[in-house]
Amino acid sequence: MALKHVFSEIRLRHKTLRNRMVFGAHTTNMARNGLPGDQHLAYYRERAMGGAAMIVVEPMPVHPSAVLTRGSFRHSSDDVIAPFARLTQACKAEGAVMIQQLYHVGAHGDWDNSWHANWSPSGGPSYHDNDGSHPMSVEEIEQVIEGFVAAAVRCRKVGFDGVEVWAAYHCLLDQFWTPFSNRRTDDWGGSLENRTRLSREILRRIRSACGDDFIIGLSINDDAEGSVCLDRDEMVEIVALHDAEGLMDYVTVGSGSYFDFYKLLPSFQYPENLGVDLAERLKAAGLKTLVTAEANIRTPENANEVLGAGRADLVSIVRGQIADPHLVNKAREDRLEDIRGCLSCNQQCWGRRGRDYYISCLINPSAGHEHLWGGDRFTPAKTRKTVLVVGGGPAGLEAARVAAERGHKVTLAEAAPDLGGQFRLAGLQPRRAQITDLIAWYGRQLDKLGVDLRFNAYLDADDIAGIGADEVVLSTGAQPPGTGFQKALPHVPELPGLDGNVWSAEDVMGRAARLGRRVIVLDEGGQWRGIGTAWFIAEAGHEVTIVTPDAMIAKELYRSATDLPARRTLAGLGARFVTESAIVRWSDAGAEVLNPLTGEVSGIAADSLVLATGNVADMTIAEDLRGRGIAYRLIGDAHAPRLAAAAIYDGRKLGLEL
């Protein structure tokens, strides 16, 4: 087996893990009224079926002051026992060892959700919002310890094999560890022994209350570059102190913190294997406890390399198993080419969670919908049909794949010489080759399924009528309107001066644009379409100015925790940012720019203008078919221009309905 290190068993206290792959803790935000339901059960069961050796279910708050999100579970309540018992039984029946994470975020809570003041060692500031926190009394420290222990006992009753105590990302326990946030002068502050007293006492009491046949893990993080964070030597010392007392069975190492939240959920903008450096240091320290590395370990190949080099004992791949819940089994069966690789985009996992929705996945819309769609698997169609899909963008690719998986005879006609549509152009932006990898994955899957792929095949209504398919699916996408219309100027239907050197973002990424030295990118979306195109232009050596009506550049990327790295990169390339502005005229001299806050109009000298404004659906073929009375189904941007996640969702949903 090529991945022999991944697929070797390992003993974790009283359990033997069937491989070294963990599906680590992350907030799905699926709880309803504080309880896990069918959505939770189906989501985790799918990953257990997919081969994950150990699943760490999202965190359980241990105290009223620990509640963080709307989707948090009920704290301090036996009401969770029965519904969680269903979940653990279902996942354990599939062979997974089941753990639940227990947490308290300390100063970084959310009063609007908890209805409780944030608690912390010394009353430090929240990095979640602008609230302050309450310095805990000794009696309140005892309440939190009891809360952790009671939650662990509840987990044992539920059927969990153990718990993972959260001490990462500058949460409450890390706040006690860190001198910046722990200014106490009593037995809970000062010396290392005092600063670690809380975490050690929690672990010690959990062991006493739950017994020897119960796994205890500790979650920590690596944010050594943070000016007030603990460095790696200090983290090794702290973990070693806990290990010397035999307090835990494994330690999980992530990256980032509340001081650098972007590394906590590292996107494609960051190097892979971020959590491995500290994990390797812990391994070198000769600890008895097992070490799990996580944070941007995307693939089984990466995991195998980390394990084979002895840098960790276990590897947690979270987003990769959200994107493909059967990643582990596919790797075990030497079907690496069939794994649907995570894009590290954060758009539907953290992006939806950050908007207080339940999580999903851009490339796997079954995530969060397993209870509705029967998992990430397909049942044969009752009646097999011939299906014609027109357009090979993300919506058409997914519709064709799912229809073929269900037994339909599928033809996909693409007007271009390659699959992917405008999604392929996104994959040509800097550091976004994972998108083109995904498109290649679709090509392989469609070949295996026997889909009739036709390239350079522009079909009109006559062609479609002549094919005579049982089902016609239009995935013809959207196009730039060519008007320069800006939502910021709704009374101006067309930007004056469009006959100059003006291009769309698609022109640039499709290599059709002929840009001058000085380029303005008008970005009205705040998404990667404009930001990634500006990055591409700047890397090519042009002087770039980004004009946006938003109060900040890359506004919509905030929800996916990719905005700050994007701005940092653009600033490093010399890009100029002009916010809260609209372009009122373009000419050979450049752009006239309006600041709507003051009404002032100023000029920006430039040679070329690139428009990243709203696209419009291409309804040409749909209108022709409607006129002929030929039935069709409309998906993706042809239905309504949106992000790729919506297009793939449309394709999946339609493929299941055919």
XYZ file of C-alpha atoms in Angstrom:
658
model
C 0.000 0.000 0.000
C 1.423 3.368 -1.061
C 0.166 5.099 2.083
C 1.367 2.514 4.575
C 1.971 5.040 7.351
C -1.591 6.358 7.166
C -3.082 2.879 7.242
C -1.216 1.376 10.155
C -3.240 0.823 13.315
C -2.350 2.598 16.528
C -3.370 2.110 20.141
C -4.982 5.075 21.901
C -5.485 4.166 25.542
C -8.139 1.385 25.502
C -8.985 1.734 21.794
C -7.236 0.663 18.607
C -7.609 3.154 15.779
C -8.033 1.514 12.373
C -5.786 4.126 10.722
C -4.087 7.419 11.560
C -6.688 9.784 10.044
C -8.806 11.962 12.340
C -11.843 14.072 11.518
C -11.096 16.877 13.958
C -13.370 19.226 15.865
C -15.067 22.104 14.054
C -18.314 23.948 14.637
C -20.987 22.780 12.191
C -23.611 25.134 13.674
C -26.289 22.506 13.023
C -27.770 22.313 16.516
C -31.445 23.134 16.840
C -32.591 24.403 20.215
C -29.218 23.350 21.577
C -29.566 19.696 20.587
C -28.027 17.527 17.857
C -30.544 16.092 15.427
C -30.793 14.145 12.184
C -28.625 16.669 10.338
C -25.767 16.214 12.825
C -26.112 12.445 12.867
C -26.043 12.077 9.082
C -23.115 14.484 8.729
C -20.826 12.669 11.168
C -22.001 9.184 10.183
C -21.010 9.851 6.571
C -17.409 10.556 7.661
C -17.399 7.467 9.865
C -18.612 5.425 6.892
C -15.893 7.098 4.850
C -13.158 5.582 7.002
C -12.146 8.205 9.577
C -10.458 6.406 12.464
C -11.474 8.952 15.079
C -14.072 11.715 14.988
C -13.861 14.646 17.375
C -17.355 16.106 17.526
C -17.636 19.864 17.719
C -17.204 21.567 21.066
C -19.614 21.443 23.950
C -19.625 24.609 26.111
C -19.053 23.743 29.749
C -20.572 26.782 31.434
C -23.078 29.578 30.682
C -20.167 31.950 30.040
C -18.722 29.548 27.463
C -21.525 29.770 24.883
C -20.208 31.236 21.623
C -22.522 30.544 18.675
C -26.228 30.202 18.017
C -25.582 26.558 17.132
C -23.910 25.765 20.469
C -25.182 22.739 22.347
C -27.011 23.071 25.629
C -24.432 23.361 28.347
C -24.833 21.805 31.772
C -27.893 19.813 30.715
C -28.724 16.104 30.559
C -31.101 16.917 27.706
C -28.211 16.281 25.288
C -27.690 12.680 26.381
C -30.381 10.911 24.358
C -29.787 12.697 21.021
C -26.021 12.396 21.318
C -26.351 8.697 22.133
C -27.979 8.197 18.699
C -25.044 9.957 17.049
C -22.287 8.071 18.866
C -23.973 4.687 18.333
C -24.388 5.321 14.604
C -20.778 6.399 14.107
C -19.258 3.711 16.322
C -21.221 1.115 14.364
C -19.234 2.305 11.316
C -15.920 1.726 13.129
C -15.004 5.232 14.294
C -13.724 6.079 17.767
C -15.863 8.953 19.045
C -14.591 11.931 21.045
C -16.252 15.205 21.978
C -14.398 18.455 22.432
C -15.125 20.515 25.561
C -14.466 24.231 25.515
C -14.550 27.616 27.133
C -13.433 30.635 25.089
C -12.829 32.871 28.086
C -12.526 36.550 27.207
C -13.426 35.916 23.574
C -17.066 34.968 24.130
C -20.156 36.480 22.563
C -22.478 38.132 25.052
C -25.280 38.394 22.478
C -25.406 34.597 22.274
C -24.490 33.614 25.824
C -26.413 36.344 27.675
C -23.566 36.085 30.154
C -20.488 38.218 30.798
C -17.277 36.810 29.378
C -14.970 35.338 32.013
C -11.177 35.413 31.915
C -8.179 35.142 34.236
C -7.633 38.887 34.628
C -10.414 40.738 32.846
C -8.644 41.041 29.515
C -10.138 42.278 26.243
C -12.095 40.170 23.801
C -10.600 39.648 20.346
C -13.989 38.442 19.136
C -15.541 41.904 19.526
C -15.016 45.051 21.607
C -16.388 43.692 24.874
C -14.330 43.357 27.993
C -14.385 40.404 30.381
C -14.831 39.627 34.041
C -11.754 38.572 36.097
C -12.660 35.235 37.630
C -12.756 34.675 41.354
C -11.439 31.466 42.874
C -15.035 30.324 43.347
C -15.758 30.966 39.657
C -12.649 29.025 38.652
C -14.044 26.111 40.634
C -17.367 26.429 38.806
C -15.578 26.113 35.458
C -13.603 23.071 36.615
C -16.823 21.416 37.748
C -18.407 22.336 34.421
C -15.659 20.559 32.468
C -15.925 17.474 34.661
C -19.717 17.322 34.502
C -19.586 17.650 30.704
C -17.050 14.815 30.494
C -19.221 12.574 32.677
C -22.155 13.368 30.409
C -20.032 12.409 27.399
C -19.261 9.057 28.972
C -22.972 8.420 29.566
C -23.664 9.357 25.950
C -21.248 6.737 24.666
C -18.325 8.901 23.651
C -14.997 7.109 24.000
C -13.394 10.218 25.441
C -13.152 13.993 25.407
C -10.773 16.571 24.000
C -10.201 19.538 26.294
C -9.785 22.733 24.301
C -6.749 24.756 25.301
C -6.015 26.207 21.862
C -6.237 29.550 20.071
C -6.022 31.632 23.274
C -9.204 30.222 24.793
C -9.727 30.237 28.565
C -7.096 27.619 29.383
C -4.561 29.214 27.044
C -5.421 32.590 28.590
C -4.401 31.159 31.946
C -1.197 29.782 30.401
C -0.205 33.078 28.736
C 1.370 35.880 30.821
C -0.200 38.528 28.553
C -3.697 37.511 29.674
C -2.912 36.077 33.110
C -1.858 38.873 35.460
C -2.983 37.063 38.599
C -0.867 37.025 41.742
C -2.640 34.139 43.504
C -2.250 30.369 43.081
C -3.619 30.603 39.527
C -1.041 33.008 38.110
C 2.647 33.832 38.061
C 4.747 30.665 37.839
C 4.287 28.081 35.108
C 2.941 25.618 37.659
C 0.324 28.143 38.769
C -0.620 29.209 35.231
C -1.181 25.572 34.245
C -2.974 24.672 37.454
C -6.435 25.073 35.897
C -5.840 22.808 32.902
C -4.047 20.191 34.976
C -6.799 20.162 37.575
C -9.467 19.781 34.889
C -7.700 16.824 33.278
C -6.961 15.225 36.633
C -10.569 15.422 37.783
C -11.926 14.159 34.454
C -9.740 11.068 34.789
C -10.938 10.530 38.343
C -14.601 10.940 37.379
C -14.563 8.981 34.101
C -12.142 6.171 34.838
C -9.232 4.535 33.056
C -11.112 3.328 29.967
C -11.760 6.870 28.783
C -9.604 8.852 26.343
C -8.536 12.378 27.276
C -7.077 14.683 24.646
C -5.725 18.208 24.829
C -6.046 20.675 21.961
C -3.324 23.331 21.590
C -2.140 25.692 18.873
C 0.996 27.095 17.291
C 1.008 30.874 16.955
C 4.690 31.430 17.677
C 4.790 34.600 15.562
C 2.203 36.350 17.731
C 3.876 39.080 19.769
C 2.132 38.097 23.022
C 1.651 34.399 22.312
C 3.571 31.537 23.832
C 6.501 30.462 21.686
C 7.166 26.853 20.699
C 9.640 26.220 23.502
C 7.056 27.396 26.021
C 4.349 25.273 24.440
C 6.565 22.187 24.550
C 7.304 22.905 28.216
C 3.607 23.219 29.048
C 2.612 20.034 27.241
C 5.540 18.169 28.788
C 4.396 19.255 32.243
C 0.946 17.764 31.609
C 2.491 14.672 30.036
C 4.788 14.071 33.001
C 1.714 13.755 35.192
C 0.044 11.386 32.717
C -2.922 13.695 32.321
C -3.829 13.079 28.675
C -3.573 10.429 25.986
C -3.074 12.670 22.980
C -2.461 16.301 22.093
C -3.752 17.973 18.916
C -1.745 20.817 17.389
C -3.456 23.478 15.259
C -2.271 26.854 13.988
C -3.248 30.478 14.501
C -5.261 31.952 17.362
C -7.605 34.795 18.171
C -4.579 37.035 17.555
C -4.148 35.622 14.034
C -7.534 34.171 13.197
C -6.623 33.750 9.532
C -4.087 31.029 10.324
C -6.669 29.246 12.430
C -8.469 28.460 9.164
C -5.578 28.629 6.695
C -6.748 29.141 3.134
C -4.912 28.409 -0.114
C -2.969 31.625 0.571
C -0.920 29.813 3.240
C 1.614 26.986 2.984
C 0.373 23.494 3.705
C 1.087 21.495 6.887
C 1.076 24.554 9.161
C 0.542 22.628 12.400
C 3.385 20.193 11.798
C 6.323 22.249 13.105
C 5.127 22.300 16.722
C 3.898 18.716 16.455
C 7.389 17.681 15.415
C 8.885 19.550 18.360
C 6.536 17.706 20.716
C 7.472 14.372 19.165
C 11.148 15.181 19.644
C 10.490 15.897 23.328
C 9.866 12.193 23.920
C 6.338 12.521 25.267
C 4.272 9.500 26.229
C 1.163 11.077 24.758
C 0.320 10.721 21.063
C 0.637 13.821 18.899
C -1.954 14.813 16.264
C -1.024 17.360 13.619
C -3.728 19.431 11.941
C -4.071 22.751 10.055
C -3.892 22.757 6.256
C -2.878 19.121 5.909
C -5.005 18.725 2.811
C -4.336 15.300 1.352
C -3.633 11.690 2.348
C -0.263 12.022 0.623
C 0.594 14.959 2.904
C -0.563 12.951 5.899
C 1.522 9.945 4.913
C 4.625 12.104 4.538
C 4.134 13.703 7.960
C 3.566 10.344 9.628
C 6.375 8.604 7.761
C 8.848 11.270 8.843
C 7.831 10.712 12.469
C 6.595 14.282 12.817
C 3.258 13.171 14.314
C 1.396 10.024 15.361
C -1.976 11.049 13.931
C -3.137 13.550 11.327
C -6.395 15.486 11.352
C -7.867 16.410 7.980
C -11.073 18.361 8.509
C -11.869 20.408 5.415
C -10.611 17.596 3.197
C -13.178 15.233 4.718
C -15.899 17.861 4.495
C -15.111 18.089 0.767
C -14.964 14.309 0.362
C -16.333 12.324 3.309
C -15.014 9.112 1.740
C -11.468 10.439 1.409
C -9.998 7.862 3.789
C -11.588 4.833 2.138
C -10.643 6.055 -1.321
C -7.052 6.423 -0.185
C -7.101 2.976 1.420
C -8.367 1.513 -1.855
C -5.562 3.271 -3.789
C -8.108 5.494 -5.528
C -6.375 8.783 -4.856
C -7.435 10.083 -8.263
C -11.077 9.750 -7.174
C -10.717 11.997 -4.126
C -12.491 15.319 -4.569
C -9.801 17.652 -3.263
C -10.593 20.551 -0.937
C -9.978 23.999 -2.438
C -8.967 25.533 0.935
C -11.343 28.361 0.019
C -13.346 28.513 3.293
C -16.343 29.841 1.384
C -19.021 27.421 2.563
C -17.472 25.916 5.691
C -16.206 28.893 7.665
C -17.955 31.303 5.294
C -21.402 29.993 6.219
C -20.504 29.416 9.862
C -19.277 33.022 10.075
C -22.731 34.163 8.918
C -24.331 31.955 11.599
C -25.592 29.349 9.094
C -24.858 25.624 9.246
C -21.743 24.717 7.303
C -21.596 23.186 3.846
C -18.920 22.925 1.131
C -18.389 24.695 -2.178
C -17.437 21.511 -4.021
C -19.556 19.088 -1.991
C -23.085 20.426 -1.528
C -24.112 17.212 0.255
C -22.213 18.558 3.292
C -24.914 19.638 5.723
C -27.571 17.997 3.553
C -26.697 14.333 4.102
C -29.947 13.843 6.034
C -31.910 15.084 3.023
C -29.938 13.520 0.182
C -28.921 10.138 1.593
C -25.342 11.126 2.289
C -22.726 11.674 -0.386
C -23.857 8.569 -2.257
C -26.336 7.907 -5.030
C -29.225 5.528 -5.602
C -30.078 4.391 -9.139
C -32.824 6.318 -10.923
C -36.146 4.497 -11.203
C -36.323 5.319 -14.914
C -33.153 5.678 -16.943
C -33.193 8.602 -19.354
C -31.053 10.269 -21.971
C -29.808 13.568 -20.593
C -28.226 16.408 -22.554
C -26.264 18.937 -20.505
C -25.377 22.109 -22.405
C -22.416 23.869 -20.810
C -19.434 22.429 -18.966
C -19.112 24.919 -16.140
C -19.406 23.829 -12.494
C -23.198 23.434 -12.575
C -23.157 21.379 -15.767
C -20.249 19.226 -14.586
C -21.990 18.325 -11.341
C -25.344 17.698 -12.995
C -23.726 15.428 -15.594
C -21.731 13.528 -12.957
C -24.649 12.915 -10.631
C -27.023 11.960 -13.447
C -24.482 9.469 -14.784
C -23.828 8.077 -11.293
C -27.557 7.352 -11.076
C -27.580 5.422 -14.348
C -28.723 7.990 -16.886
C -27.091 8.149 -20.311
C -25.507 11.588 -20.359
C -24.089 13.809 -23.089
C -22.294 17.006 -22.099
C -21.729 19.604 -24.816
C -19.210 22.365 -24.138
C -18.675 25.242 -26.591
C -15.055 25.734 -25.480
C -12.129 23.316 -25.981
C -11.910 22.697 -22.200
C -14.198 22.000 -19.268
C -14.804 24.457 -16.475
C -16.290 27.573 -18.028
C -15.513 30.729 -16.078
C -14.578 28.588 -13.084
C -11.478 27.585 -15.056
C -10.555 31.269 -15.341
C -10.738 31.535 -11.545
C -8.276 28.645 -11.368
C -5.778 30.681 -13.384
C -5.579 33.334 -10.683
C -2.479 33.171 -8.430
C -2.327 30.183 -6.049
C -5.736 28.884 -7.172
C -4.630 25.822 -9.146
C -6.709 23.647 -6.810
C -9.667 24.801 -8.921
C -8.135 23.457 -12.118
C -7.314 20.262 -10.205
C -11.028 19.966 -9.378
C -11.998 20.473 -13.003
C -9.553 17.721 -13.971
C -11.200 15.513 -11.319
C -14.554 16.094 -12.993
C -13.058 15.113 -16.328
C -11.781 11.830 -14.888
C -15.088 11.051 -13.212
C -17.109 11.754 -16.361
C -14.786 9.547 -18.402
C -15.184 6.687 -15.921
C -18.954 7.087 -15.975
C -19.104 6.921 -19.757
C -20.405 10.455 -20.272
C -20.277 11.512 -23.922
C -18.095 14.648 -23.740
C -18.296 16.949 -26.750
C -15.892 19.892 -26.920
C -16.013 22.899 -29.248
C -19.687 22.020 -29.526
C -21.874 25.115 -29.560
C -25.457 23.898 -29.741
C -28.340 26.052 -30.873
C -32.039 25.250 -30.499
C -32.083 23.265 -33.763
C -29.159 21.106 -32.607
C -30.793 20.430 -29.252
C -34.116 19.549 -30.882
C -32.305 17.180 -33.236
C -30.609 15.307 -30.393
C -34.008 14.619 -28.836
C -32.859 13.928 -25.284
C -35.388 13.026 -22.606
C -34.035 15.818 -20.433
C -32.300 19.031 -21.535
C -30.225 20.823 -18.909
C -28.977 24.332 -19.676
C -25.833 25.369 -17.844
C -24.861 28.146 -20.215
C -23.512 30.490 -17.566
C -23.447 34.274 -17.446
C -21.562 36.987 -19.280
C -20.301 40.496 -18.493
C -23.018 42.930 -19.612
C -20.568 45.255 -21.334
C -22.254 48.346 -19.921
C -20.093 49.129 -16.912
C -23.265 49.485 -14.833
C -22.496 49.981 -11.146
C -24.930 49.334 -8.312
C -23.372 52.347 -6.624
C -24.750 54.522 -9.464
C -28.164 52.993 -10.228
C -29.264 56.040 -12.258
C -26.408 55.549 -14.761
C -27.231 52.606 -17.062
C -23.928 52.751 -18.956
C -20.507 54.034 -17.957
C -19.433 56.882 -20.251
C -16.226 56.149 -22.171
C -16.560 52.396 -22.697
C -15.068 52.706 -26.194
C -11.648 53.155 -24.597
C -9.269 50.526 -23.225
C -11.912 48.733 -21.123
C -11.964 45.002 -20.377
C -13.821 42.526 -18.198
C -12.178 40.377 -15.549
C -12.941 37.419 -17.839
C -11.045 39.120 -20.689
C -8.009 39.449 -18.440
C -7.975 35.878 -17.146
C -8.811 34.538 -20.612
C -5.733 36.362 -21.999
C -7.846 38.487 -24.369
C -7.104 41.832 -22.705
C -4.255 44.068 -23.827
C -3.483 46.061 -20.738
C -1.408 49.197 -20.405
C 1.082 49.832 -17.627
C -1.400 51.527 -15.288
C -4.571 49.527 -14.630
C -7.693 50.325 -12.624
C -9.750 47.365 -11.443
C -13.323 48.367 -10.626
C -14.394 45.757 -8.093
C -18.041 45.931 -7.136
C -18.223 42.429 -5.696
C -15.455 42.230 -3.111
C -14.953 38.601 -4.133
C -12.138 36.655 -5.796
C -13.369 37.551 -9.281
C -12.086 41.093 -8.845
C -9.477 40.608 -6.133
C -7.824 37.589 -7.759
C -7.771 39.338 -11.125
C -6.115 42.393 -9.550
C -3.554 40.075 -7.937
C -2.871 38.452 -11.325
C -2.408 41.853 -12.999
C -0.137 43.152 -10.232
C 2.019 40.027 -10.339
C 2.428 40.594 -14.073
C 4.125 43.903 -13.289
C 1.335 46.421 -13.873
C 0.589 49.338 -11.566
C -2.805 48.456 -10.107
C -5.420 50.639 -8.464
C -8.518 48.934 -7.056
C -11.648 51.069 -6.872
C -14.576 49.735 -4.840
C -17.824 51.142 -3.437
C -17.206 49.144 -0.267
C -15.601 50.549 2.869
C -12.743 48.070 2.531
C -11.050 46.089 -0.204
C -12.111 42.424 -0.440
C -15.099 43.025 1.820
C -16.907 39.806 0.889
C -13.771 37.736 1.482
C -14.034 38.572 5.177
C -16.616 35.844 5.637
C -14.119 33.228 4.357
C -11.187 34.568 6.424
C -9.226 35.368 3.262
C -9.565 39.149 3.067
C -6.601 40.254 5.191
C -4.060 37.979 3.446
C -5.441 39.208 0.112
C -5.012 42.864 1.069
C -1.574 42.154 2.483
C -0.503 40.487 -0.764
C -1.904 43.270 -2.930
C -0.291 45.939 -0.773
C 3.026 44.099 -1.045
C 2.678 44.221 -4.830
C 2.204 47.987 -4.693
C -1.536 48.072 -5.373
C -3.370 51.248 -4.453
C -6.739 51.023 -2.685
C -9.560 53.507 -3.336
C -12.608 52.657 -1.216
C -16.153 54.030 -0.968
C -15.925 55.256 -4.543
C -17.504 54.817 -7.970
C -16.259 55.614 -11.469
C -18.385 58.211 -13.235
C -16.415 58.480 -16.503
C -13.586 56.736 -18.338
C -11.326 58.332 -20.953
C -7.845 58.039 -22.411
C -6.585 60.022 -19.437
C -8.020 57.569 -16.904
C -11.013 57.540 -14.562
C -13.097 60.215 -12.915
C -13.937 58.862 -9.471
C -16.794 59.962 -7.231
C -16.616 59.799 -3.456
C -20.315 59.559 -2.489
C -19.535 60.532 1.107
C -18.387 64.015 0.085
C -19.597 64.339 -3.498
C -16.028 65.089 -4.562
C -14.887 63.932 -8.017
C -11.173 63.315 -8.577
C -9.075 61.813 -11.310
C -6.955 58.650 -11.393
C -4.517 58.463 -14.298
C -4.591 55.045 -15.945
C -4.192 53.307 -19.289
C -6.685 50.437 -18.867
C -9.892 49.762 -16.955
C -10.924 46.262 -15.847
C -14.534 45.756 -14.793
C -15.415 43.217 -12.120
C -19.074 44.177 -11.849
C -22.191 42.037 -11.951
C -22.725 39.550 -14.793
C -26.026 38.679 -16.474
C -27.423 35.223 -17.226
C -27.011 33.935 -20.784
C -30.602 33.102 -21.714
C -30.203 32.998 -25.501
C -30.682 29.254 -25.935
C -33.325 29.102 -23.200
C -35.434 31.710 -24.972
C -35.110 29.896 -28.305
C -36.136 26.583 -26.732
C -39.060 28.214 -24.982
C -40.230 29.621 -28.290
C -40.179 26.120 -29.778
C -42.007 24.577 -26.849
C -39.029 22.396 -25.903
C -38.775 21.728 -22.161
C -35.491 22.428 -20.401
C -34.062 22.810 -16.916
C -31.971 25.840 -16.010
C -29.112 25.675 -13.498
C -26.081 27.633 -12.334
C -25.353 31.149 -13.532
C -27.768 30.661 -16.423
C -30.470 30.523 -13.769
C -29.057 33.416 -11.751
C -25.423 34.626 -11.592
C -23.974 33.618 -8.221
C -20.836 32.037 -6.802
C -19.531 28.611 -7.807
C -21.004 27.048 -4.660
C -24.515 27.860 -5.855
C -23.781 26.458 -9.319
C -22.520 23.138 -7.957
C -25.451 22.957 -5.546
C -27.833 23.476 -8.466
C -26.107 20.707 -10.401
C -26.250 18.240 -7.515
C -29.870 18.969 -6.706
C -30.957 18.590 -10.316
C -28.947 15.401 -10.797
C -30.746 13.878 -7.821
C -34.139 14.916 -9.167
C -33.769 13.461 -12.674
